[in-house]
Coordinates of C-alpha atoms in Angstrom, one line a residue:
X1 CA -3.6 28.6 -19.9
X2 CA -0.6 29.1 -17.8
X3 CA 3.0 27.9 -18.8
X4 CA 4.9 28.7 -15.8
X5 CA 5.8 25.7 -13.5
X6 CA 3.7 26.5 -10.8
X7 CA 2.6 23.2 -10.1
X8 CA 3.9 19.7 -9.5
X9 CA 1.5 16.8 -10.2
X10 CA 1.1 13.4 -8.4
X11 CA -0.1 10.1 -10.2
X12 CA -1.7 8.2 -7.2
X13 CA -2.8 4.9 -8.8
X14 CA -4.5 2.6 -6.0
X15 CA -6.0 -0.4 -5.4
X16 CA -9.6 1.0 -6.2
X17 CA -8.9 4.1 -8.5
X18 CA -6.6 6.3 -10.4
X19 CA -5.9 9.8 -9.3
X20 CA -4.1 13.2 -10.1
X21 CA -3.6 16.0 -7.6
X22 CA -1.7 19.1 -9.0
X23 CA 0.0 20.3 -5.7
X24 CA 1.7 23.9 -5.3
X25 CA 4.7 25.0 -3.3
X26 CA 2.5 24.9 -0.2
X27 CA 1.5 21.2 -0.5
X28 CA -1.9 22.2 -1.2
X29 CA -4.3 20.4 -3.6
X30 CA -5.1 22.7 -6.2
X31 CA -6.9 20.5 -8.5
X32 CA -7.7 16.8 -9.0
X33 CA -9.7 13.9 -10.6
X34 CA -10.3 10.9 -9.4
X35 CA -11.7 7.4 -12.0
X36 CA -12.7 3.5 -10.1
X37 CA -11.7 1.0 -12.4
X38 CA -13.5 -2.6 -11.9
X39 CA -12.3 -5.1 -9.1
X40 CA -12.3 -8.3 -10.6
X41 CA -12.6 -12.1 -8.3
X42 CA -12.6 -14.4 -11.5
X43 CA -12.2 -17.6 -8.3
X44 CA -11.5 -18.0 -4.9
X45 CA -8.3 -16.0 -4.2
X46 CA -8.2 -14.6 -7.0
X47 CA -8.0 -10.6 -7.4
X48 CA -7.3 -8.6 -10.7
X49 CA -7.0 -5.7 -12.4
X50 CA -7.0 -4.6 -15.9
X51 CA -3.7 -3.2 -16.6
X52 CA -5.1 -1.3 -19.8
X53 CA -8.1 -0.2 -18.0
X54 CA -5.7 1.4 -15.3
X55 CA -3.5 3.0 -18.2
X56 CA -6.5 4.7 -20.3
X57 CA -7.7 6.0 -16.8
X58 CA -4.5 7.4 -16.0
X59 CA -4.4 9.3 -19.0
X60 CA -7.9 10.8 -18.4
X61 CA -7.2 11.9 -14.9
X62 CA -4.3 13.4 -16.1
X63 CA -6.3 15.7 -18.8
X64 CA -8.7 16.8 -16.2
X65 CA -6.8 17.7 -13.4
X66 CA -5.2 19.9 -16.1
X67 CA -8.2 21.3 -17.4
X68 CA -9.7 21.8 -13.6
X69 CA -6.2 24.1 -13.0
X70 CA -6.3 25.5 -16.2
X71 CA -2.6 25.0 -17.2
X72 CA -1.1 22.8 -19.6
X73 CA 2.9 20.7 -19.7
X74 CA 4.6 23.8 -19.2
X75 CA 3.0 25.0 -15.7
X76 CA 4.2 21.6 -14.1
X77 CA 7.4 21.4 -12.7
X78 CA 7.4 17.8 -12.6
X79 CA 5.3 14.5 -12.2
X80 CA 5.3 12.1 -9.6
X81 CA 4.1 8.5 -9.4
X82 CA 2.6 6.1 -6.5
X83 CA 1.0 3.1 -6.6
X84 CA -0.1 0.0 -5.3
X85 CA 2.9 -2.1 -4.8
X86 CA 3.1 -6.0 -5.0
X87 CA 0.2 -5.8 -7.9
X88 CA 2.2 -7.7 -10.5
X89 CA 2.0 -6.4 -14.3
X90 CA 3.9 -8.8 -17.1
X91 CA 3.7 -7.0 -20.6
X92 CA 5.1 -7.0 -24.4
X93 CA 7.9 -4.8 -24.8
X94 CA 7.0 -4.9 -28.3
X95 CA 2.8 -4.5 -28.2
X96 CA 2.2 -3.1 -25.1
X97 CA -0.3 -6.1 -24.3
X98 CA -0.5 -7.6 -21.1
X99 CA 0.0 -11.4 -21.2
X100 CA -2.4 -11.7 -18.3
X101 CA -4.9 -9.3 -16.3
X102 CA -2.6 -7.6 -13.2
X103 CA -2.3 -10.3 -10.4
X104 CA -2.9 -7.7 -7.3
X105 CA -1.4 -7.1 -3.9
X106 CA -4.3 -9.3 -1.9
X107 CA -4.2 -12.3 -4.3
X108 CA -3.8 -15.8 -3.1
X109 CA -3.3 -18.1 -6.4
X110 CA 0.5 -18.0 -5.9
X111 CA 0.6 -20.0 -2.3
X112 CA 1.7 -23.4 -4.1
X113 CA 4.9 -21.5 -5.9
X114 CA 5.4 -20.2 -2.4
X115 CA 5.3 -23.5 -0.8
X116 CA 8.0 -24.3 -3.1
X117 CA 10.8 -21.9 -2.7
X118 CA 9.9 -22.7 0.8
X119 CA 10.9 -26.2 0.4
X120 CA 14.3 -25.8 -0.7
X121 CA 15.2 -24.6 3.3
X122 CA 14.4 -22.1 5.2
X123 CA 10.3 -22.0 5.0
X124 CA 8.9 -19.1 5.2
X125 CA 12.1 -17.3 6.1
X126 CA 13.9 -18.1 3.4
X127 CA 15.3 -14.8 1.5
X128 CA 13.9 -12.9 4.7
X129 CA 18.0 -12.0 5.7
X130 CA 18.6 -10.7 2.1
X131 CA 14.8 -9.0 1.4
X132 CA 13.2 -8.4 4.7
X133 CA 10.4 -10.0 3.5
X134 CA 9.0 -13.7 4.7
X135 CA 7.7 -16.0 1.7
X136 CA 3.9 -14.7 1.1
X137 CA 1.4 -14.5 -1.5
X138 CA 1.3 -10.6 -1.4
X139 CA 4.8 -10.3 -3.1
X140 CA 5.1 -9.6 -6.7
X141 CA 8.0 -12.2 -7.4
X142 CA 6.0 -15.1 -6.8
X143 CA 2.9 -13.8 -9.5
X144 CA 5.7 -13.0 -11.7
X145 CA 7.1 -16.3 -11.4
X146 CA 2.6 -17.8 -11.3
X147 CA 2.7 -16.0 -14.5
X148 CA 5.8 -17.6 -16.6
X149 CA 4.4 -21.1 -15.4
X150 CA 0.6 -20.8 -15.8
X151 CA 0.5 -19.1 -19.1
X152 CA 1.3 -20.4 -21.8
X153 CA 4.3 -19.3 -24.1
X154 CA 5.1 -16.7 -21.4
X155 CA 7.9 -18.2 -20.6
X156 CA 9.6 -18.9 -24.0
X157 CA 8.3 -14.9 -24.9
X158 CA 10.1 -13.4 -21.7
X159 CA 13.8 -15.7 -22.7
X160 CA 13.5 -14.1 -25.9
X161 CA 13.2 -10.7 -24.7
X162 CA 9.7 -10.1 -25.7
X163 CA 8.3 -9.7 -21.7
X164 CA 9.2 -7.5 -19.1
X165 CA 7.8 -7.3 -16.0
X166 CA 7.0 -4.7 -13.6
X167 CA 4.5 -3.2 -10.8
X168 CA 2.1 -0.6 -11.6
X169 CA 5.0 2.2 -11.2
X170 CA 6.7 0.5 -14.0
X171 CA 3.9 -0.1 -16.1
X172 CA 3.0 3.5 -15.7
X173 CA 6.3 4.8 -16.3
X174 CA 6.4 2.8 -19.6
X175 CA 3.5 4.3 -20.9
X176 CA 4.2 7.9 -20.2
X177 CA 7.8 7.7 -22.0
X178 CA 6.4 6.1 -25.6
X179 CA 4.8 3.4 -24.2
X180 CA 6.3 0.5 -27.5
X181 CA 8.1 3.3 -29.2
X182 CA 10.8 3.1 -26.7
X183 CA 9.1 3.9 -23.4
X184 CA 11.2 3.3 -20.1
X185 CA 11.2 0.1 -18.2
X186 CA 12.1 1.6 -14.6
X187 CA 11.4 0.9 -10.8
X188 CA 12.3 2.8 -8.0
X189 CA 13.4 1.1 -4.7
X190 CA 10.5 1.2 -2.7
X191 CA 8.5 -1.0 -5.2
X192 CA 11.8 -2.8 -5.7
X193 CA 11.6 -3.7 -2.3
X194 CA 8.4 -5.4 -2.4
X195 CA 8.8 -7.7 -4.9
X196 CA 11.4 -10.0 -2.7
X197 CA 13.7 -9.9 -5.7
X198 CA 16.0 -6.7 -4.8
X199 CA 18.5 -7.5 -1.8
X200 CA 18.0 -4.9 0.8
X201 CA 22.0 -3.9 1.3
X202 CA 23.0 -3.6 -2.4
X203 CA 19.7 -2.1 -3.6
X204 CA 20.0 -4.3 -6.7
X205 CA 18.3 -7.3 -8.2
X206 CA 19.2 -11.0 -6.4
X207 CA 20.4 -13.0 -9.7
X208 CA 20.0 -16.2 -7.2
X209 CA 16.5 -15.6 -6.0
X210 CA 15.2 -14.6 -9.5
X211 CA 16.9 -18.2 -10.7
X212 CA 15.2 -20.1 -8.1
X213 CA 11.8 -18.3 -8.8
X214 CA 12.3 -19.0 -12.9
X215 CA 12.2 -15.3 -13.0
X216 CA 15.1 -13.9 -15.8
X217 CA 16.6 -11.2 -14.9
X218 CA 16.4 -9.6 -18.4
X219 CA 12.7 -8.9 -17.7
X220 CA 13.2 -7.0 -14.7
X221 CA 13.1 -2.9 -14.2
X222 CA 16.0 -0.9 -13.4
X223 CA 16.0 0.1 -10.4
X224 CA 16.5 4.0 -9.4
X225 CA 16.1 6.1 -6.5
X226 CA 12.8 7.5 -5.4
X227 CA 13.7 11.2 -6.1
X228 CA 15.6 11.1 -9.3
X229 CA 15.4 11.2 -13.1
X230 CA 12.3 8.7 -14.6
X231 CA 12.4 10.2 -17.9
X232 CA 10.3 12.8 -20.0
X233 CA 6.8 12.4 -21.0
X234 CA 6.6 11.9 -24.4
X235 CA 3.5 10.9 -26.0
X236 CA 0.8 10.1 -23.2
X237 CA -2.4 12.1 -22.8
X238 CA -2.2 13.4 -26.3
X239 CA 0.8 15.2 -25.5
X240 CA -0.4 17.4 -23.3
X241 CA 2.7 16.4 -20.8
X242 CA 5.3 16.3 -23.4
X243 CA 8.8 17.2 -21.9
X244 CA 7.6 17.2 -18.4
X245 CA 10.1 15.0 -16.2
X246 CA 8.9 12.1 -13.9
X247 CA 11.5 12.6 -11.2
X248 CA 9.4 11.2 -8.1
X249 CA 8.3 7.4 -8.1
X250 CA 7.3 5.5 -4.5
X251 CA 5.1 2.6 -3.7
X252 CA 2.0 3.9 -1.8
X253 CA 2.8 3.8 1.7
X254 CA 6.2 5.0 1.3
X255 CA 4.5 7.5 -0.8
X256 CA 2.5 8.6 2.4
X257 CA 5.1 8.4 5.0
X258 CA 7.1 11.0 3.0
X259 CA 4.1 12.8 3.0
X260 CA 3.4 12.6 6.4
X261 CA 7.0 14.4 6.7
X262 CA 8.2 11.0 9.1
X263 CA 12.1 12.0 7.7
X264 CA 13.6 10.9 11.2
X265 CA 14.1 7.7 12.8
X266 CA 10.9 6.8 15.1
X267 CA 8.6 8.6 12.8
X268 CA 5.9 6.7 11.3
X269 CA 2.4 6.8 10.2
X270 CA -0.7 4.6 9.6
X271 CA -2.1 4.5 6.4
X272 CA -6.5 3.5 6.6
X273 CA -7.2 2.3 3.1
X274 CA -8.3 -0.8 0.9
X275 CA -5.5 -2.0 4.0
X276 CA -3.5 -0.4 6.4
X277 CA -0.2 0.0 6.5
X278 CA 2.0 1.5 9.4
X279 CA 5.5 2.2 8.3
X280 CA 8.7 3.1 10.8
X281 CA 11.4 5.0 9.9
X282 CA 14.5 3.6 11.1
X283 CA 17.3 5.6 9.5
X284 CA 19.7 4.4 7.1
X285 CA 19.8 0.8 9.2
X286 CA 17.7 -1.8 8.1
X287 CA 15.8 -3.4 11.2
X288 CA 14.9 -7.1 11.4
X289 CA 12.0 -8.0 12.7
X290 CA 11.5 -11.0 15.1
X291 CA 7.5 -10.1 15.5
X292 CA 6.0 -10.2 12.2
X293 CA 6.9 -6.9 10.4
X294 CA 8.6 -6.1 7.2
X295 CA 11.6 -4.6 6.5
X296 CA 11.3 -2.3 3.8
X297 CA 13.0 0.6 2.0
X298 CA 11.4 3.7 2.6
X299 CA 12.8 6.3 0.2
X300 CA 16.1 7.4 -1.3
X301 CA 16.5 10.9 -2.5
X302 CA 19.3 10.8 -5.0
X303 CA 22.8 9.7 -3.9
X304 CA 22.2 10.0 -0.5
X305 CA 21.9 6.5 1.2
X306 CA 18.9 4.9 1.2
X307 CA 16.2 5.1 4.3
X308 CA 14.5 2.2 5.9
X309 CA 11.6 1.2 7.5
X310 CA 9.7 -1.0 9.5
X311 CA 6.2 -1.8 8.1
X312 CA 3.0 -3.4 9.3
X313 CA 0.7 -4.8 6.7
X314 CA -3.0 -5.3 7.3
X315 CA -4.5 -6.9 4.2
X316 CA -8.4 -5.9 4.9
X317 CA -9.3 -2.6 6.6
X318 CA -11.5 0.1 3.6
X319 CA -12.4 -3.5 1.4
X320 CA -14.1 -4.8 5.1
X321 CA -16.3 -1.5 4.6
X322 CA -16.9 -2.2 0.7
X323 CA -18.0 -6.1 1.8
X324 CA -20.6 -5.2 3.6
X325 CA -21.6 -2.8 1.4
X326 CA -21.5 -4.6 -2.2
X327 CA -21.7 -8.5 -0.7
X328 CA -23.9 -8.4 2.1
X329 CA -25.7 -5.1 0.9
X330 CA -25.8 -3.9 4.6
X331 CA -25.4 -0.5 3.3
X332 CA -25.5 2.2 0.4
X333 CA -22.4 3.6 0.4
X334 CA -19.3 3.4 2.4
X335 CA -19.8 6.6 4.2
X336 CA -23.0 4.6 5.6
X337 CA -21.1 2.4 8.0
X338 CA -20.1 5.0 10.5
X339 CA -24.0 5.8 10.6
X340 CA -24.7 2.5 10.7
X341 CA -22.5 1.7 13.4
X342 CA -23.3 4.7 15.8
X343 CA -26.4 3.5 16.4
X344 CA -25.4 0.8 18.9
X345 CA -23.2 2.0 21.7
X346 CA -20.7 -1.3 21.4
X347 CA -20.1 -4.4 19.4
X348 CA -22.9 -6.6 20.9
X349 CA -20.0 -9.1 22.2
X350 CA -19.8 -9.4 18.3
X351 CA -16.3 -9.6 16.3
X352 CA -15.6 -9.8 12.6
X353 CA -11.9 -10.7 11.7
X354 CA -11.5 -10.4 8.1
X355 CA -8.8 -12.7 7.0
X356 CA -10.4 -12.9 3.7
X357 CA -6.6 -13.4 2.2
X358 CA -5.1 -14.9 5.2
X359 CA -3.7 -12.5 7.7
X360 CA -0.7 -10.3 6.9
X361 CA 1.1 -9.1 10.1
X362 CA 1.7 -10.0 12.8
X363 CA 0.4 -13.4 12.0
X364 CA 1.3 -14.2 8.2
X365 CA -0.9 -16.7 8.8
X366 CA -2.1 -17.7 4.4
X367 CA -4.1 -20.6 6.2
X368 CA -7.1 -18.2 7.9
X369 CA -10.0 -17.2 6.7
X370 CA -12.5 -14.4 7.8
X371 CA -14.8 -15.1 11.0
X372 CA -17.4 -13.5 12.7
X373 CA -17.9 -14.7 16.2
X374 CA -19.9 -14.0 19.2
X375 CA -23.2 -13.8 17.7
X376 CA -26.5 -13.8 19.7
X377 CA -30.4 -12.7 18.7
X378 CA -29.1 -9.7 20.1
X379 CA -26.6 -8.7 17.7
X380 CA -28.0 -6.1 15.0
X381 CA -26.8 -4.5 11.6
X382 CA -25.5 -1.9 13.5
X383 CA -23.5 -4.0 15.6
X384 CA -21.6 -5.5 12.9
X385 CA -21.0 -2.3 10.9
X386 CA -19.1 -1.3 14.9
X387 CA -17.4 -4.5 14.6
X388 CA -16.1 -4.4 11.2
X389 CA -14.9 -0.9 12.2
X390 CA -13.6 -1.7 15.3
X391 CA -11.8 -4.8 13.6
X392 CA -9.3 -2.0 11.6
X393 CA -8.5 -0.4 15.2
X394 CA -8.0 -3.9 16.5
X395 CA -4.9 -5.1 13.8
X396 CA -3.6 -1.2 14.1
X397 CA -3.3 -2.2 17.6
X398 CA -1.3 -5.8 17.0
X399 CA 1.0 -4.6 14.6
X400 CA 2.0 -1.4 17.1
X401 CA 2.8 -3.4 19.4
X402 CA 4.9 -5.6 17.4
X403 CA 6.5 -2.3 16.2
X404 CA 7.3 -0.9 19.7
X405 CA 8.6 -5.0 20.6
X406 CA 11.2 -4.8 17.6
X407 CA 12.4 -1.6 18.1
X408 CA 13.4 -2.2 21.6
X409 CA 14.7 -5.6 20.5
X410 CA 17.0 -3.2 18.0
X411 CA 17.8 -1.2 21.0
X412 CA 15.9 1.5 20.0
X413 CA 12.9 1.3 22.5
X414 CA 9.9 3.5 21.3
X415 CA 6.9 3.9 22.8
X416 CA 4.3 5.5 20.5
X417 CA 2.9 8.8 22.4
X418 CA 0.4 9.6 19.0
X419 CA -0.4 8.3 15.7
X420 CA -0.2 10.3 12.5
X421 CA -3.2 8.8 10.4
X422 CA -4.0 9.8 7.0
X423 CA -6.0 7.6 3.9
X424 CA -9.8 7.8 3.4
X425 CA -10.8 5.9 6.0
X426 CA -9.9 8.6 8.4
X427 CA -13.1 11.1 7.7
X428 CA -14.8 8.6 10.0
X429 CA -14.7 10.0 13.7
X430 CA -16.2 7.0 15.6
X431 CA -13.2 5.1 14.1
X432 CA -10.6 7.3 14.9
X433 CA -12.2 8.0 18.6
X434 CA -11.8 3.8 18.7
X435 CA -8.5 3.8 17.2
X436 CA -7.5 6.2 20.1
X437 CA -9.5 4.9 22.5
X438 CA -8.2 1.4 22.0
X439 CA -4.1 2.5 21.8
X440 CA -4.8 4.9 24.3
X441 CA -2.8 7.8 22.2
X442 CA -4.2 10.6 20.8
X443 CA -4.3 9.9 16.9
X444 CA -3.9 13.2 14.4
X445 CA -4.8 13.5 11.1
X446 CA -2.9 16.3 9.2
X447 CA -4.8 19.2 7.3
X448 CA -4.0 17.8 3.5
X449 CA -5.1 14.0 4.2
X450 CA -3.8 12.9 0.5
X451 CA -0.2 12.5 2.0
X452 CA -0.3 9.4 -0.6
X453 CA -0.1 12.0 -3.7
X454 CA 1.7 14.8 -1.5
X455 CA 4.6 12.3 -1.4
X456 CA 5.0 11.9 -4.7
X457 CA 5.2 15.0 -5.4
X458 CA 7.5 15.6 -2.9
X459 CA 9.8 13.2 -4.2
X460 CA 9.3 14.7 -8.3
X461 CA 9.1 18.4 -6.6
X462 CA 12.7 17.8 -4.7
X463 CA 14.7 16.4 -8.2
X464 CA 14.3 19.3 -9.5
X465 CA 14.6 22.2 -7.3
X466 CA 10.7 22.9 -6.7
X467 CA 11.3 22.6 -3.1
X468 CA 14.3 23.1 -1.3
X469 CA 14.9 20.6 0.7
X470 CA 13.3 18.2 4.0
X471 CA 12.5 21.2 6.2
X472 CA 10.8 23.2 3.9
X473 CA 8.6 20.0 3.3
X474 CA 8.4 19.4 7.1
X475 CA 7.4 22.8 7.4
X476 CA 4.3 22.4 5.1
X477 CA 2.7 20.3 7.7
X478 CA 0.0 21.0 9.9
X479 CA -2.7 19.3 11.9
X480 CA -5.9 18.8 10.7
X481 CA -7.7 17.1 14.0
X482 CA -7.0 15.1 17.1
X483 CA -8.8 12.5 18.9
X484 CA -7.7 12.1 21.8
X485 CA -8.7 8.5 24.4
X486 CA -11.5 8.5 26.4
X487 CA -12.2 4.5 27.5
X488 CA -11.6 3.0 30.4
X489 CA -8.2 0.7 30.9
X490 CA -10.4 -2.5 32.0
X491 CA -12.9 -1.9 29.2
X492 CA -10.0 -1.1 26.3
X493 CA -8.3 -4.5 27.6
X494 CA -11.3 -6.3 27.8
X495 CA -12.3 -5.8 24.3
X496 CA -8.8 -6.7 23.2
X497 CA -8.9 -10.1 25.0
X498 CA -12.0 -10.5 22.6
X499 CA -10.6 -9.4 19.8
X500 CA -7.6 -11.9 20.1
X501 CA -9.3 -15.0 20.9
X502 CA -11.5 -14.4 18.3
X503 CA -8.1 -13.8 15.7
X504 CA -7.5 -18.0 16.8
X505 CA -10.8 -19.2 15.1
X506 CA -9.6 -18.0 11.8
X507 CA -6.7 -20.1 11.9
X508 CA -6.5 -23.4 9.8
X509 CA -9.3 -23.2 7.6
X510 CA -7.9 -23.4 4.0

């Protein structure tokens, strides 16, 4: 085995799996492994994850991305980490035992606690000024808070000192530095961000927000910059990383916008996974929103001041594809669907909106539920695998133009002339033809599509030297494919029209 640091390895921990990509100086995969771990619906609403499941995963992707390169701690420079965000984790300090299975990102149970805060002024907008973020389920300081009411002794246990709290990057993190024998309890600001606990100016922790959620602030990570120092492995994967610094940590889709090399205000890209996610970079100035979006830190490389974003989240795009496949059984696999859907020429006059967690931007609308509308004998299998795909293209579509609308609004009018895509949704070419077809831009996806991982290691690889700086990370990319529109203006409006009428009939239902 090789011990020079010729590498740099990502953690990528998603909603659906657990990956490691060892990237060189290039940003070029050299080796990888990939492990699902189980999605689990215990009731309506409900969506978790088994934070020791993710951890003993972790540690096994880890060993065989290493074998696959054939090096071992010392031919990595460094590690970085990115993960799914808002998916809540509250742990022992002491035992390393989760006091609950991992309340994730798309999970409804806390709308009551939500409701609340709500009520003491403000609705919905009621930290929005301090967090950029409107009062929602998908927000880890509300399943934090869920937690230290629902189960019992939590609360008494986290007082004490005995809890902590974190998102996946945390719980990660934790692990990798001792784990219980003095493991690291550490954030960065992107997951910060998205927990509507850390105020957006200061980059530290709201003591008056964490009050009124019943949240102490003992429990809570510290909170670092993206690129910076996380620690040194010590103990995980049976030492095999021992000494190896974690120096990159950023929630998913910041993770990919770095990767996507978006370092200058107006860049942004659009994320097609278990959701998408379309994130703005608006310079060091944070950006209001006044049409649905988030305001959202986007990375901070060391000192420097921090970057910002807009984002638009889109709660169901990928986990539309695996419904049909694993609840209605309309197909094998998820590579099926396009297929499936290419067999008809259009959607039938069919639409599927699936607000199966309410609807995330534009509409943060917790009330709507998923719809399919339209439907006639004439409708087919095939034309709802078209509309479930053309329902991703659809929401990409609301939440650019909510984007373009804010960023004039800001005085920075923008109007998007392509779309940088990336996320595994985007090996399916009737999708991306829609996608372009129905913003009328030509949408590109770059040659390394795993811009998720890339920007983690981006983030590790720039702490400590491994690459040199922005431009020689703007330099690594290159386009992959183009698709470029094709569809008639009265047909792309037409179908729009559709698609937003039928949005209205999700509305009110729970």
């Amino acid at each position: 085995m090789s011990d020079q640091p010729v590498y740099v390895a990502a953690i990528d921990q998603g909603t659906t799996s657990t990956r490691c990509i060892l990237f060189d100086r290039s940003g070029l995969p050299i080796a990888s492994s990939q492990r699902e771990h189980r999605q689990i619906f215990p009731r309506a609403g409900w969506v978790e994850h088994d934070p020791l499941e993710i951890w003993r995963n972790t540690e096994a992707v880890i060993a065989e991305a290493l074998a696959a390169a054939g090096v071992g701690a010392g031919g990595l420079a460094a590690v970085g980490i990115t993960n799914q965000r808002e998916t809540t984790v509250v742990w022992n300090r002491r035992t390393g035992e989760p006091v609950t299975p991992a309340i994730v990102w798309q999970d409804t149970r806390t709308d009551a606690v939500c409701e609340r805060l709500g009520a003491l002024g403000g609705g919905a907008a009621r930290y929005r000024d301090r967090v950029g973020l409107p009062l929602a389920t998908y927000f880890a300081g509300p399943k934090a808070a869920w937690v230290l009411t629902e189960v019992a002794g939590a609360r008494r246990a986290a007082e004490s000192g005995d809890l902590v709290f974190g998102t996946v990057d945390s719980w990660l993190i934790w692990h990798l530095t001792g784990g219980a024998d003095g493991g690291a309890h550490l954030t960065d600001v992107t997951n910060a961000s998205r927990t509507m606990l850390m105020d957006l100016d200061s980059l530290a922790w709201d003591p008056e927000i964490a009050a009124e959620m019943g949240i102490p602030v003992s429990m809570l990570p510290e909170i670092r910059s993206s690129s910076g120092d996380f620690g040194a492995c010590r103990g995980a994967v049976g030492g095999a990383l021992d000494g190896v610094p974690i120096t990159g940590v950023l929630g998913d889709q910041q993770a990919a916008t770095f990767g996507q090399a978006c370092y200058l205000p107006g860049e942004g890209k659009n994320t097609y996974g278990t959701g998408n996610f379309f994130l703005l970079n608006t310079g060091t100035s944070k950006v209001a929103s006044h049409n649905g979006l988030l305001t959202t830190v986007c990375y901070r490389i060391g000192d420097q001041p921090a970057v910002y974003a807009l984002e638009g989240s889109i709660a169901v795009t990928g986990s539309l594809v695996q419904w049909l496949r694993d609840n209605l059984g309309l197909i094998s696999t998820a590579a099926e669907v396009e297929t499936l859907a290419a067999t008809v020429p259009d959607n039938g006059g069919a639409y599927l909106v699936p607000a199966f967690s309410g609807l995330f931007a534009p509409y943060w609308r917790s009330d709507a539920r998923g719809a399919i509308v339209g439907l006639t004998r004439y409708v087919t299998r095939g034309h709802l695998a078209r509309a479930a795909l053309e329902a991703v293209a659809y929401q990409t579509r609301e939440v650019v133009e909510a984007m373009v609308a804010d960023a004039h609004a800001a005085g920075a009018p923008m109007e998007l002339s392509e779309l940088k895509v990336d996320g595994g949704m985007v090996v399916n070419d009737l999708l991306m033809q829609f996608q372009a077809d129905i913003l009328d831009v030509p949408v590109v996806r770059p040659r390394v599509a795993e811009t998720t991982a890339l920007g983690a290691a981006y983030a590790a690889g720039l702490a400590v030297g491994y690459w040199s700086g922005l431009d020689e990370l703007r330099a690594n990319w290159v386009e992959g494919a183009r698709w470029t529109p094709s569809m008639d203006a009265d047909r792309r409006e037409g179908l729009y029209r559709g698609w937003k009428r039928a949005v209205t009939r999700t509305f009110d239902w729970a």
